[in-house]
Amino acid sequence: MTVSEKTDITQDTFLVGLGASPGVAIGETYLLNRARLTVVERAITAEEVPGEVSAFMDAVQLSKRQLEEVKAGVTDRQLAEHLYIIDTHLLILEDQMLIADTVATIERDLVNAEGALRRILDKFRKVFDSIEDEYLRERRSDIDSVGNRLLRNLKGETQQALTEFDRKVIIVAHELSPADTMQIDKEKIIGFVTDVGGRTSHTAILARSMGIPAVVGLETVSSLVAGGIPAIVDGVNGTVILNPSPETFKEYLKKKQSFEYLEKELLSYRELAAETLDGCRIALRGNVELVDEVPLAMSQGAEGIGLFRSEFLYMNRLVLPSEEDQFDAYRSIVERMAPHPVTIRPLDVGGDKFVAEINLADEANPAMGLRAVRFSLKERRLFKVQLRAILRASAYGRVRLMFPMISGVAEIRACKDCLEQAKAELTAEGIPFDPALPMGIMIETPSAALVADHLAQEVDFFSVGTNDLIQYCLAVDRGNEHVAYLYEPLHPAILKALKMICHAARTAGIEVGMCGEMAGEPLYSLVLLGLGFDELSMNAPGIPRVKRVLRQVSREDGGRLLEELMQLTTAQEVARRLEEEMNQRFPEIFGAPII
Ligand code: PEP
Ligand code: MG
């Protein structure tokens, strides 16, 4: 290994983070001065209180004006879809907990404004840090970015704008706020890497929507890298290579070209149907947690939402959402997706999903405890509120209702009773809803798979939740890294369960879909086609790749491959054979990685 003359960074230094936005950027680094703020808390006298309060309120006003300016400066249509992020930040600046508590802390505890603000921000952070869900935990970064803006404005510090570059650069920063990211000049900034952040941070979402390769969560990159170092950002694998050798450079140039070629080609799939060579139409839909994610699903060509995880409406708030709150959210998503359907899943709380306002008793085995419909059927008042809201939204577009974690016929019948009651109430009140609203269930438990034939008589559709089905079939906790090696979607037991579920649906003449992560992995698309799935619902960015695979194969091919795979006895054998087949058919998608 040689050492670069420009810096003391060794040639081919590989750093591993999280790929936040796919693509490969090759260029020169630019270290952005986003030094961490130092906050000094100091005691003040009662006489100083009015001055500190007014300095704080001035900083709030200035922050609002700055964010309004960012908003006004966004002209890119795709970016404009994400302006809600800036609106969220403006809302945080209106938040009484933040404003009033900071002022109260200045007055009550006699501390200066920046010290008081930091105390309140720390309180917020603690709440967010205790959230298990990655997406919601990431929302802490919104508070951080507003907090940092406020603190900088309080201290009178200015930040370098991201619009002032005279050449193409890869930005290296401790962190970038969504407002920073929105101001990025796409012509000049070809990639970015940050110490902090996760895949679902707003900054990552924005990077994806701008098509700028990004790697986040590198922890120390901003202290390691000076400006002007040659670097490669591989947003697919989440790696950054500093001072690449000529060989590495050549390899990545090739990777960059094939990635860009594939992306261009995938773009052309957006408007095309997911139709196989033998004319089978598969509905490719999006999984969303929040209404905000709808534009992304639409931009990827989703033909509706196959899973709206409604529990996210219940999280991150002080009181449970009312019928009206929920109705507004459901209606908005349903109207935005029209004419496509939106599949709303009632509350799936418990297990790995936690809602602060719902006090679930401590359970030794929460995944097998009072979760999802089990909870809803116990708390029928809450359940009814949600069912009424979903029914009401069905008057404004195509809604499908889907109950989670059904383990047998008695449970779905109990859910149907509640639904009938909600319908009767709305009818009596003269409130409109779709009387033919399709009603389905998720197949997520081994018992549901085993009695799928009986369940199929009760509902309009199935959607297989493989995330849980695999966990329960194989007795492998989906979130436990120690047994992650046993979490095998291609386990012969899973293939058998899927075959059984699809057969039951076919025989009963109902639709069968899949909304677990397995649906969005193109490696499985041919097998899922062979199994007979009508719908695959996934995280939106997966749609074009899955569509591309489906359009170049036939259901017959899938059926043949499935039969062959079902003769094999271990997940490893199945995986090997499947990879071989898919590599051969689609070397440009499944070809061996270059490193
Ligand atoms: C599943 O279990 O596959 C599923 C889609 O539901 P969740 O991941 O929300 O449990
Ligand atoms: Mg599930």
Coordinates of C-alpha atoms and ligand atoms in Angstrom, one line a residue:
M1 CA 0.0 0.0 0.0
T2 CA 1.2 3.5 -0.7
V3 CA 0.4 6.6 1.1
S4 CA -1.1 9.6 -0.6
E5 CA 1.0 12.7 -0.7
K6 CA -1.9 15.0 -0.3
T7 CA -3.0 13.6 3.0
D8 CA -1.9 10.7 5.2
I9 CA -4.8 8.6 4.2
T10 CA -3.8 5.2 3.0
Q11 CA -4.6 4.2 -0.5
D12 CA -7.8 2.2 -0.9
T13 CA -9.1 3.0 2.6
F14 CA -12.5 1.4 2.8
L15 CA -15.1 2.8 5.2
V16 CA -18.3 1.0 5.8
G17 CA -21.6 2.8 6.6
L18 CA -25.2 2.6 5.4
G19 CA -26.1 3.0 1.8
A20 CA -28.7 5.7 2.1
S21 CA -29.1 6.5 -1.6
P22 CA -28.0 4.1 -4.3
G23 CA -25.5 5.0 -7.0
V24 CA -21.8 5.4 -7.4
A25 CA -20.0 8.8 -7.2
I26 CA -16.4 9.3 -8.0
G27 CA -14.8 12.6 -7.3
E28 CA -13.1 14.9 -4.8
T29 CA -14.2 15.4 -1.2
Y30 CA -15.2 18.7 0.2
L31 CA -15.3 18.9 4.0
L32 CA -18.2 20.9 5.0
N33 CA -17.8 23.0 8.1
R34 CA -20.6 21.7 10.3
A35 CA -18.6 21.6 13.5
R36 CA -20.6 20.5 16.4
L37 CA -22.1 23.3 18.4
T38 CA -20.7 24.0 21.8
V39 CA -23.5 25.0 24.1
V40 CA -22.7 26.9 27.2
E41 CA -25.2 26.9 30.0
R42 CA -24.8 29.7 32.5
A43 CA -26.8 30.9 35.5
I44 CA -28.6 34.3 34.9
T45 CA -30.1 36.8 37.2
A46 CA -33.8 37.6 37.3
E47 CA -33.0 40.9 35.5
E48 CA -31.5 39.0 32.6
V49 CA -34.6 36.9 32.0
P50 CA -36.5 39.2 29.7
G51 CA -33.3 39.7 27.5
E52 CA -32.8 35.9 27.2
V53 CA -36.4 35.2 26.5
S54 CA -36.5 37.8 23.8
A55 CA -33.2 36.5 22.3
F56 CA -34.7 33.1 22.2
M57 CA -37.9 34.3 20.5
D58 CA -35.8 36.3 18.0
A59 CA -33.9 33.1 17.1
V60 CA -37.3 31.3 16.6
Q61 CA -38.5 34.0 14.2
L62 CA -35.2 34.0 12.3
S63 CA -35.2 30.2 12.0
K64 CA -38.7 30.4 10.6
R65 CA -37.7 33.0 8.0
Q66 CA -34.7 30.9 7.0
L67 CA -36.8 27.9 6.5
E68 CA -39.4 29.9 4.5
E69 CA -36.5 31.0 2.3
V70 CA -35.4 27.4 1.7
K71 CA -39.0 26.6 0.8
A72 CA -39.3 29.5 -1.6
G73 CA -36.0 28.5 -3.3
V74 CA -37.1 24.9 -4.2
T75 CA -38.1 24.7 -7.8
D76 CA -37.3 21.1 -8.6
R77 CA -40.6 19.3 -9.0
Q78 CA -39.5 16.1 -7.4
L79 CA -38.0 18.0 -4.5
A80 CA -41.2 20.0 -4.1
E81 CA -42.9 16.8 -3.1
H82 CA -40.7 16.7 0.0
L83 CA -41.4 20.2 1.1
Y84 CA -43.5 18.7 3.9
I85 CA -40.2 18.1 5.7
I86 CA -39.6 21.8 5.9
D87 CA -43.2 22.2 6.9
T88 CA -42.6 19.7 9.7
H89 CA -39.6 21.8 10.9
L90 CA -41.7 24.9 10.8
L91 CA -44.3 23.1 12.9
I92 CA -41.6 22.1 15.4
L93 CA -40.8 25.8 15.6
E94 CA -44.5 26.3 16.6
D95 CA -44.4 23.5 19.1
Q96 CA -45.6 24.7 22.5
M97 CA -43.6 22.1 24.3
L98 CA -40.4 23.3 22.7
I99 CA -41.1 27.1 22.9
A100 CA -43.1 27.4 26.1
D101 CA -40.9 24.9 28.0
T102 CA -37.7 26.6 26.9
V103 CA -39.1 30.0 28.0
A104 CA -40.4 28.4 31.3
T105 CA -36.9 26.9 31.9
I106 CA -35.3 30.3 31.4
E107 CA -37.7 31.9 33.8
R108 CA -38.0 29.2 36.4
D109 CA -34.4 27.8 36.5
L110 CA -32.7 31.1 35.8
V111 CA -30.5 29.7 33.0
N112 CA -29.5 31.4 29.8
A113 CA -31.5 30.7 26.6
E114 CA -29.0 28.3 25.0
G115 CA -28.7 26.3 28.2
A116 CA -32.5 26.2 28.6
L117 CA -33.0 25.2 25.0
R118 CA -30.4 22.4 25.3
R119 CA -32.2 21.0 28.3
I120 CA -35.5 20.8 26.5
L121 CA -33.9 19.3 23.4
D122 CA -32.3 16.6 25.5
K123 CA -35.7 15.8 26.9
F124 CA -37.1 15.4 23.4
R125 CA -34.1 13.2 22.4
K126 CA -34.6 10.9 25.3
V127 CA -38.2 10.2 24.3
F128 CA -37.2 9.5 20.6
D129 CA -34.3 7.3 21.6
S130 CA -36.5 5.0 23.5
I131 CA -38.5 4.3 20.3
E132 CA -37.7 0.9 18.8
D133 CA -39.0 1.6 15.3
E134 CA -36.2 2.8 13.1
Y135 CA -38.3 5.1 11.0
L136 CA -39.8 6.9 14.0
R137 CA -36.5 7.0 15.9
E138 CA -35.0 8.8 12.9
R139 CA -37.6 11.5 13.3
R140 CA -35.4 12.6 16.2
S141 CA -33.1 14.1 13.5
D142 CA -35.9 16.6 12.7
I143 CA -35.8 17.8 16.3
D144 CA -32.0 17.9 16.2
S145 CA -31.9 19.8 13.0
V146 CA -34.4 22.4 14.2
G147 CA -32.6 22.5 17.5
N148 CA -29.2 23.1 15.8
R149 CA -30.6 25.9 13.7
L150 CA -32.1 27.6 16.7
L151 CA -28.9 27.3 18.7
R152 CA -26.8 28.6 15.8
N153 CA -29.2 31.6 15.4
L154 CA -29.1 32.2 19.1
K155 CA -25.3 32.2 19.0
G156 CA -25.3 34.3 15.9
E157 CA -23.3 31.7 13.9
T158 CA -23.8 31.4 10.2
Q159 CA -23.5 28.3 8.1
Q160 CA -21.9 27.9 4.7
A161 CA -24.6 27.4 2.1
L162 CA -24.5 24.3 -0.1
T163 CA -24.9 26.4 -3.3
E164 CA -21.5 27.9 -3.5
F165 CA -19.3 25.4 -5.3
D166 CA -17.4 26.0 -8.5
R167 CA -16.7 22.4 -9.2
K168 CA -18.2 18.9 -8.6
V169 CA -17.6 17.6 -5.1
I170 CA -18.5 14.9 -2.7
I171 CA -19.7 16.5 0.5
V172 CA -18.3 15.1 3.7
A173 CA -20.1 16.3 6.8
H174 CA -20.8 15.3 10.4
E175 CA -24.5 15.7 9.4
L176 CA -26.6 17.4 6.9
S177 CA -30.0 18.7 7.7
P178 CA -32.9 18.3 5.3
A179 CA -32.8 22.0 4.8
D180 CA -29.2 21.7 3.7
T181 CA -30.0 18.8 1.5
M182 CA -32.8 20.7 -0.2
Q183 CA -30.5 23.5 -1.2
I184 CA -28.0 21.2 -2.8
D185 CA -27.0 22.1 -6.3
K186 CA -27.3 18.8 -8.1
E187 CA -24.9 19.9 -10.8
K188 CA -22.1 20.4 -8.3
I189 CA -22.7 18.0 -5.5
I190 CA -22.4 14.5 -6.8
G191 CA -22.5 12.5 -3.6
F192 CA -22.4 12.9 0.1
V193 CA -21.2 11.0 3.2
T194 CA -22.0 11.8 6.8
D195 CA -21.0 10.6 10.2
V196 CA -24.6 10.3 11.5
G197 CA -28.0 9.3 10.0
G198 CA -29.9 6.2 9.1
R199 CA -31.5 4.8 5.9
T200 CA -34.8 6.3 6.9
S201 CA -33.6 9.8 7.9
H202 CA -35.2 12.6 6.0
T203 CA -31.8 13.5 4.6
A204 CA -31.5 9.9 3.2
I205 CA -35.1 10.1 1.8
L206 CA -34.2 13.4 0.0
A207 CA -30.9 12.1 -1.3
R208 CA -32.8 9.2 -2.9
S209 CA -35.4 11.5 -4.4
M210 CA -32.6 13.6 -5.9
G211 CA -30.8 10.6 -7.1
I212 CA -27.5 11.6 -5.3
P213 CA -25.5 8.6 -4.1
A214 CA -25.1 8.8 -0.3
V215 CA -23.6 6.8 2.5
V216 CA -24.5 7.8 6.1
G217 CA -23.7 6.5 9.6
L218 CA -19.9 6.4 8.9
E219 CA -19.4 7.6 12.5
T220 CA -16.0 9.4 12.1
V221 CA -15.6 10.2 8.4
S222 CA -15.8 13.9 8.9
S223 CA -12.9 13.9 11.4
L224 CA -10.8 11.5 9.1
V225 CA -11.2 13.3 5.8
A226 CA -9.8 16.6 4.7
G227 CA -11.0 18.4 1.6
G228 CA -9.6 17.5 -1.8
I229 CA -9.1 13.8 -1.4
P230 CA -10.1 11.5 -4.2
A231 CA -13.0 9.3 -3.1
I232 CA -15.6 6.9 -4.3
V233 CA -19.1 6.8 -2.7
D234 CA -20.9 3.5 -3.2
G235 CA -24.4 4.1 -2.1
V236 CA -25.5 0.6 -3.1
N237 CA -23.2 -1.2 -0.7
G238 CA -22.8 1.6 1.8
T239 CA -19.0 1.9 1.3
V240 CA -16.7 4.9 0.8
I241 CA -13.2 4.4 -0.6
L242 CA -10.7 7.1 0.1
N243 CA -7.7 7.5 -2.2
P244 CA -8.7 4.7 -4.5
S245 CA -6.0 2.9 -6.4
P246 CA -6.1 2.9 -10.2
E247 CA -7.5 -0.6 -10.2
T248 CA -10.2 0.3 -7.7
F249 CA -11.0 3.4 -9.6
K250 CA -11.4 1.3 -12.8
E251 CA -13.6 -1.2 -11.2
Y252 CA -15.9 1.4 -9.7
L253 CA -16.1 3.3 -12.9
K254 CA -17.5 0.1 -14.5
K255 CA -19.9 -0.3 -11.6
K256 CA -21.0 3.3 -11.9
Q257 CA -21.6 2.9 -15.6
S258 CA -23.6 -0.3 -15.2
F259 CA -25.6 1.2 -12.3
E260 CA -26.5 4.3 -14.4
Y261 CA -27.4 2.2 -17.4
L262 CA -29.7 0.0 -15.3
E263 CA -31.3 3.0 -13.6
K264 CA -32.1 4.6 -16.9
E265 CA -33.5 1.4 -18.2
L266 CA -35.6 1.0 -15.0
L267 CA -37.0 4.5 -15.4
S268 CA -38.6 3.3 -18.6
Y269 CA -40.5 0.7 -16.6
R270 CA -42.3 3.2 -14.4
E271 CA -45.3 3.5 -16.7
L272 CA -45.3 -0.1 -17.9
A273 CA -47.5 -2.8 -16.4
A274 CA -46.0 -5.6 -14.4
E275 CA -47.0 -8.2 -17.0
T276 CA -45.2 -11.4 -17.6
L277 CA -44.3 -12.8 -21.0
D278 CA -47.3 -15.1 -20.8
G279 CA -49.7 -12.2 -20.0
C280 CA -50.0 -12.5 -16.2
R281 CA -50.6 -9.2 -14.5
I282 CA -49.2 -8.8 -11.1
A283 CA -50.2 -5.7 -9.1
L284 CA -47.1 -4.1 -7.6
R285 CA -48.0 -1.9 -4.7
G286 CA -46.2 0.1 -2.0
N287 CA -45.8 -0.5 1.7
V288 CA -46.1 2.8 3.6
E289 CA -46.0 3.8 7.2
L290 CA -46.9 7.4 6.9
V291 CA -48.9 9.5 4.5
D292 CA -45.7 11.4 3.6
E293 CA -44.4 8.3 1.8
V294 CA -47.1 8.2 -0.8
P295 CA -45.3 10.5 -3.3
L296 CA -42.3 8.1 -3.3
A297 CA -44.6 5.1 -3.9
M298 CA -46.3 7.0 -6.8
S299 CA -43.0 8.0 -8.3
Q300 CA -41.9 4.4 -8.5
G301 CA -45.1 3.4 -10.3
A302 CA -46.9 1.7 -7.4
E303 CA -50.4 0.6 -8.5
G304 CA -51.8 1.4 -5.0
I305 CA -50.8 0.7 -1.5
G306 CA -50.7 -2.9 -0.5
L307 CA -49.9 -2.2 3.2
F308 CA -50.6 0.9 5.1
R309 CA -49.2 0.2 8.6
S310 CA -51.7 2.3 10.5
E311 CA -50.0 1.9 13.9
F312 CA -47.6 4.7 12.9
L313 CA -50.5 7.1 13.2
Y314 CA -50.7 6.1 16.9
M315 CA -47.0 6.6 17.6
N316 CA -45.1 9.7 18.4
R317 CA -48.0 11.6 19.9
L318 CA -49.3 12.5 23.3
V319 CA -52.9 11.4 22.9
L320 CA -54.3 8.6 20.7
P321 CA -55.6 9.7 17.3
S322 CA -59.3 10.5 17.3
E323 CA -61.7 9.1 14.7
E324 CA -61.4 12.4 12.9
D325 CA -57.6 12.4 12.9
Q326 CA -57.5 9.0 11.5
F327 CA -60.2 9.7 8.9
D328 CA -58.3 12.7 7.7
A329 CA -55.1 10.6 7.3
Y330 CA -56.9 7.7 5.5
R331 CA -58.9 10.0 3.3
S332 CA -55.8 11.9 2.3
I333 CA -53.9 8.8 1.3
V334 CA -56.9 7.3 -0.5
E335 CA -57.5 10.4 -2.5
R336 CA -53.9 10.8 -3.4
M337 CA -53.6 7.2 -4.6
A338 CA -56.8 7.3 -6.7
P339 CA -57.8 5.4 -8.9
H340 CA -55.6 2.7 -7.2
P341 CA -56.6 0.9 -4.0
V342 CA -55.2 1.5 -0.5
T343 CA -55.0 -1.5 1.8
I344 CA -55.3 -0.2 5.4
R345 CA -54.2 -2.5 8.1
P346 CA -55.8 -1.7 11.5
L347 CA -53.5 -1.3 14.5
D348 CA -50.7 -3.9 14.7
V349 CA -49.4 -2.9 18.1
G350 CA -47.4 -5.2 20.4
G351 CA -44.6 -7.5 19.4
D352 CA -41.9 -5.3 18.0
K353 CA -44.2 -2.3 17.7
F354 CA -44.6 0.0 20.6
V355 CA -47.1 2.9 21.0
A356 CA -46.3 5.0 24.0
E357 CA -49.9 5.8 24.9
I358 CA -51.0 2.2 24.9
N359 CA -49.8 0.6 28.1
L360 CA -49.3 -3.0 27.2
A361 CA -48.6 -5.3 30.2
D362 CA -45.1 -6.6 30.4
E363 CA -45.2 -9.9 28.6
A364 CA -42.6 -12.7 28.7
N365 CA -43.2 -13.3 24.9
P366 CA -44.6 -10.2 23.4
A367 CA -44.4 -11.6 19.8
M368 CA -46.8 -14.3 21.0
G369 CA -48.7 -12.0 23.3
L370 CA -51.5 -9.5 23.1
R371 CA -50.6 -8.0 19.8
A372 CA -52.4 -6.9 16.6
V373 CA -56.0 -8.0 16.3
R374 CA -55.7 -9.8 19.7
F375 CA -55.3 -6.4 21.2
S376 CA -57.9 -4.7 19.1
L377 CA -60.5 -7.4 20.0
K378 CA -59.8 -6.8 23.6
E379 CA -60.0 -3.0 23.3
R380 CA -63.1 -2.9 21.2
R381 CA -63.8 0.7 21.8
L382 CA -60.4 1.7 20.2
F383 CA -61.0 -0.8 17.5
K384 CA -64.4 0.6 16.6
V385 CA -63.0 4.1 16.4
Q386 CA -60.4 2.9 13.8
L387 CA -62.9 0.8 11.8
R388 CA -65.3 3.8 11.6
A389 CA -62.5 6.0 10.3
I390 CA -61.4 3.5 7.7
L391 CA -65.0 2.9 6.6
R392 CA -65.6 6.6 6.3
A393 CA -62.5 7.0 4.1
S394 CA -63.8 4.3 1.8
A395 CA -66.4 6.9 0.6
Y396 CA -63.5 8.8 -1.0
G397 CA -61.7 6.2 -3.0
R398 CA -60.8 2.5 -3.1
V399 CA -60.1 1.2 0.4
R400 CA -59.3 -2.4 1.3
L401 CA -59.3 -3.4 4.9
M402 CA -56.8 -6.0 6.1
F403 CA -56.7 -7.6 9.6
P404 CA -53.2 -8.5 10.9
M405 CA -52.0 -11.6 12.8
I406 CA -55.2 -13.7 12.3
S407 CA -54.6 -17.1 13.7
G408 CA -57.9 -18.8 13.0
V409 CA -61.5 -18.6 11.8
A410 CA -63.0 -17.5 15.1
E411 CA -60.7 -14.5 15.2
I412 CA -61.7 -13.2 11.8
R413 CA -65.4 -13.8 12.6
A414 CA -64.9 -11.6 15.7
C415 CA -63.3 -8.9 13.6
K416 CA -66.2 -9.1 11.1
D417 CA -68.7 -8.7 13.9
C418 CA -66.9 -5.5 15.0
L419 CA -66.9 -4.3 11.4
E420 CA -70.6 -5.0 11.0
Q421 CA -71.3 -3.0 14.1
A422 CA -69.3 -0.1 12.8
K423 CA -71.1 -0.2 9.5
A424 CA -74.5 -0.3 11.3
E425 CA -73.5 2.7 13.4
L426 CA -72.5 4.7 10.3
T427 CA -75.6 3.7 8.4
A428 CA -77.8 4.8 11.4
E429 CA -75.9 8.1 11.5
G430 CA -76.3 8.6 7.7
I431 CA -72.5 8.7 7.2
P432 CA -71.4 7.3 3.8
F433 CA -69.0 4.4 3.3
D434 CA -68.3 1.8 0.6
P435 CA -70.7 -1.1 1.4
A436 CA -68.7 -3.4 -0.8
L437 CA -65.4 -2.6 0.9
P438 CA -63.1 -5.6 0.3
M439 CA -62.0 -7.2 3.5
G440 CA -58.9 -9.4 3.8
I441 CA -56.4 -10.8 6.3
M442 CA -52.7 -11.1 6.6
I443 CA -51.4 -14.6 6.7
E444 CA -48.6 -14.4 9.3
T445 CA -49.0 -17.3 11.6
P446 CA -48.4 -21.0 10.9
S447 CA -52.0 -21.7 12.0
A448 CA -53.4 -19.3 9.4
A449 CA -51.4 -21.0 6.7
L450 CA -52.6 -24.5 7.9
V451 CA -56.3 -23.4 7.9
A452 CA -56.0 -21.1 4.9
D453 CA -58.7 -23.2 3.1
H454 CA -61.2 -22.3 5.9
L455 CA -60.0 -18.7 6.1
A456 CA -60.4 -18.3 2.4
Q457 CA -64.2 -18.8 2.8
E458 CA -64.4 -15.9 5.1
V459 CA -62.6 -13.1 3.3
D460 CA -62.0 -11.4 0.0
F461 CA -58.2 -11.6 -0.1
F462 CA -55.1 -12.8 1.6
S463 CA -51.8 -11.0 1.9
V464 CA -48.9 -13.0 3.3
G465 CA -46.8 -11.2 5.9
T466 CA -43.6 -13.1 5.5
N467 CA -41.7 -11.1 8.1
D468 CA -43.8 -12.7 10.8
L469 CA -44.7 -15.9 9.0
I470 CA -41.0 -16.8 8.7
Q471 CA -40.4 -15.8 12.3
Y472 CA -43.3 -18.0 13.6
C473 CA -42.8 -20.9 11.2
L474 CA -39.1 -21.2 11.9
A475 CA -39.3 -20.1 15.5
V476 CA -36.7 -17.4 14.8
D477 CA -37.1 -14.0 16.4
R478 CA -37.1 -11.6 13.5
G479 CA -35.2 -9.0 15.4
N480 CA -32.6 -11.2 17.1
E481 CA -29.2 -10.9 15.5
H482 CA -27.9 -14.1 17.3
V483 CA -30.4 -16.3 15.3
A484 CA -30.5 -14.1 12.2
Y485 CA -28.6 -16.9 10.3
L486 CA -31.7 -19.1 10.8
Y487 CA -34.1 -16.5 9.4
E488 CA -34.4 -18.2 5.9
P489 CA -37.1 -17.1 3.5
L490 CA -36.1 -20.0 1.2
H491 CA -36.4 -22.6 3.9
P492 CA -38.4 -25.6 2.4
A493 CA -40.9 -25.1 5.2
I494 CA -41.6 -21.6 4.0
L495 CA -42.0 -22.6 0.4
K496 CA -44.4 -25.3 1.5
A497 CA -46.4 -22.8 3.6
L498 CA -46.6 -20.3 0.7
K499 CA -47.7 -23.0 -1.7
M500 CA -50.4 -24.1 0.7
I501 CA -51.7 -20.5 1.1
C502 CA -51.7 -19.8 -2.6
H503 CA -53.5 -23.1 -3.3
A504 CA -56.2 -22.3 -0.8
A505 CA -56.7 -18.8 -2.2
R506 CA -56.8 -20.1 -5.8
T507 CA -59.3 -22.9 -4.9
A508 CA -61.6 -20.4 -3.2
G509 CA -61.2 -17.9 -6.0
I510 CA -59.8 -15.1 -3.9
E511 CA -56.8 -12.8 -4.5
V512 CA -53.5 -13.6 -2.8
G513 CA -50.8 -11.1 -2.2
M514 CA -47.6 -10.7 -0.3
C515 CA -46.5 -7.7 1.7
G516 CA -43.6 -9.0 3.8
E517 CA -40.0 -7.9 2.8
M518 CA -39.7 -11.0 0.7
A519 CA -42.1 -9.4 -1.9
G520 CA -39.6 -6.6 -2.7
E521 CA -36.6 -8.8 -3.3
P522 CA -36.2 -9.4 -7.0
L523 CA -34.3 -12.6 -6.4
Y524 CA -37.6 -14.2 -5.3
S525 CA -39.8 -12.6 -8.0
L526 CA -39.8 -15.6 -10.3
V527 CA -40.6 -18.1 -7.5
L528 CA -43.4 -15.9 -6.2
L529 CA -44.8 -15.7 -9.7
G530 CA -44.6 -19.5 -9.9
L531 CA -46.5 -19.7 -6.6
G532 CA -49.3 -17.7 -8.1
F533 CA -49.3 -14.4 -6.3
D534 CA -51.6 -11.7 -7.7
E535 CA -50.1 -8.8 -5.8
L536 CA -46.6 -8.0 -4.4
S537 CA -46.4 -5.0 -2.0
M538 CA -43.1 -3.6 -1.1
N539 CA -41.0 -0.6 -0.1
A540 CA -41.4 1.6 -3.1
P541 CA -37.8 1.7 -4.4
G542 CA -38.0 -2.1 -5.0
I543 CA -40.9 -1.8 -7.5
P544 CA -38.9 -1.1 -10.8
R545 CA -36.5 -3.9 -10.2
V546 CA -39.2 -6.5 -9.4
K547 CA -41.2 -5.2 -12.4
R548 CA -38.2 -5.6 -14.7
V549 CA -37.8 -9.2 -13.6
L550 CA -41.4 -10.0 -14.0
R551 CA -41.7 -8.6 -17.5
Q552 CA -39.0 -10.9 -18.7
V553 CA -40.2 -14.2 -17.4
S554 CA -43.4 -16.3 -17.6
R555 CA -45.5 -17.9 -14.9
E556 CA -44.7 -21.2 -16.5
D557 CA -41.0 -20.6 -16.0
G558 CA -41.8 -19.7 -12.4
G559 CA -43.9 -22.9 -11.9
R560 CA -41.1 -25.1 -13.3
L561 CA -38.4 -23.5 -11.1
L562 CA -40.7 -23.8 -8.1
E563 CA -41.2 -27.5 -8.6
E564 CA -37.5 -28.0 -8.9
L565 CA -36.8 -25.9 -5.8
M566 CA -39.4 -27.8 -3.8
Q567 CA -37.5 -31.1 -4.4
L568 CA -34.5 -29.6 -2.4
T569 CA -34.2 -30.2 1.3
T570 CA -32.3 -27.3 2.7
A571 CA -32.5 -23.5 2.5
Q572 CA -28.9 -23.4 1.3
E573 CA -29.5 -25.7 -1.6
V574 CA -32.6 -23.7 -2.6
A575 CA -30.7 -20.4 -2.4
R576 CA -27.8 -21.8 -4.4
R577 CA -30.1 -23.1 -7.2
L578 CA -32.2 -19.9 -7.2
E579 CA -29.2 -17.6 -7.4
E580 CA -27.7 -19.7 -10.2
E581 CA -30.9 -19.4 -12.2
M582 CA -31.4 -15.7 -11.5
N583 CA -27.7 -14.9 -12.2
Q584 CA -28.0 -16.6 -15.5
R585 CA -31.2 -14.9 -16.5
F586 CA -30.3 -11.4 -15.1
P587 CA -26.6 -11.0 -14.8
E588 CA -26.9 -7.2 -14.8
I589 CA -29.1 -7.3 -11.6
F590 CA -27.8 -10.4 -9.8
G591 CA -24.2 -10.5 -11.1
A592 CA -21.6 -11.1 -8.5
P593 CA -20.6 -7.9 -6.6
I594 CA -17.2 -6.6 -7.7
I595 CA -15.7 -6.5 -4.3
Ligands
PEP1 C1 -45.1 -9.0 7.9 O1 -45.1 -9.5 9.0 O2 -44.6 -9.5 6.9 C2 -45.6 -7.6 7.7 C3 -45.7 -7.1 6.5 O3 -46.0 -6.9 8.8 P1 -45.0 -6.2 9.8 O4 -43.7 -6.2 9.2 O5 -45.6 -4.8 10.0 O6 -45.1 -7.0 11.1
MG2 MG -46.4 -8.7 10.6

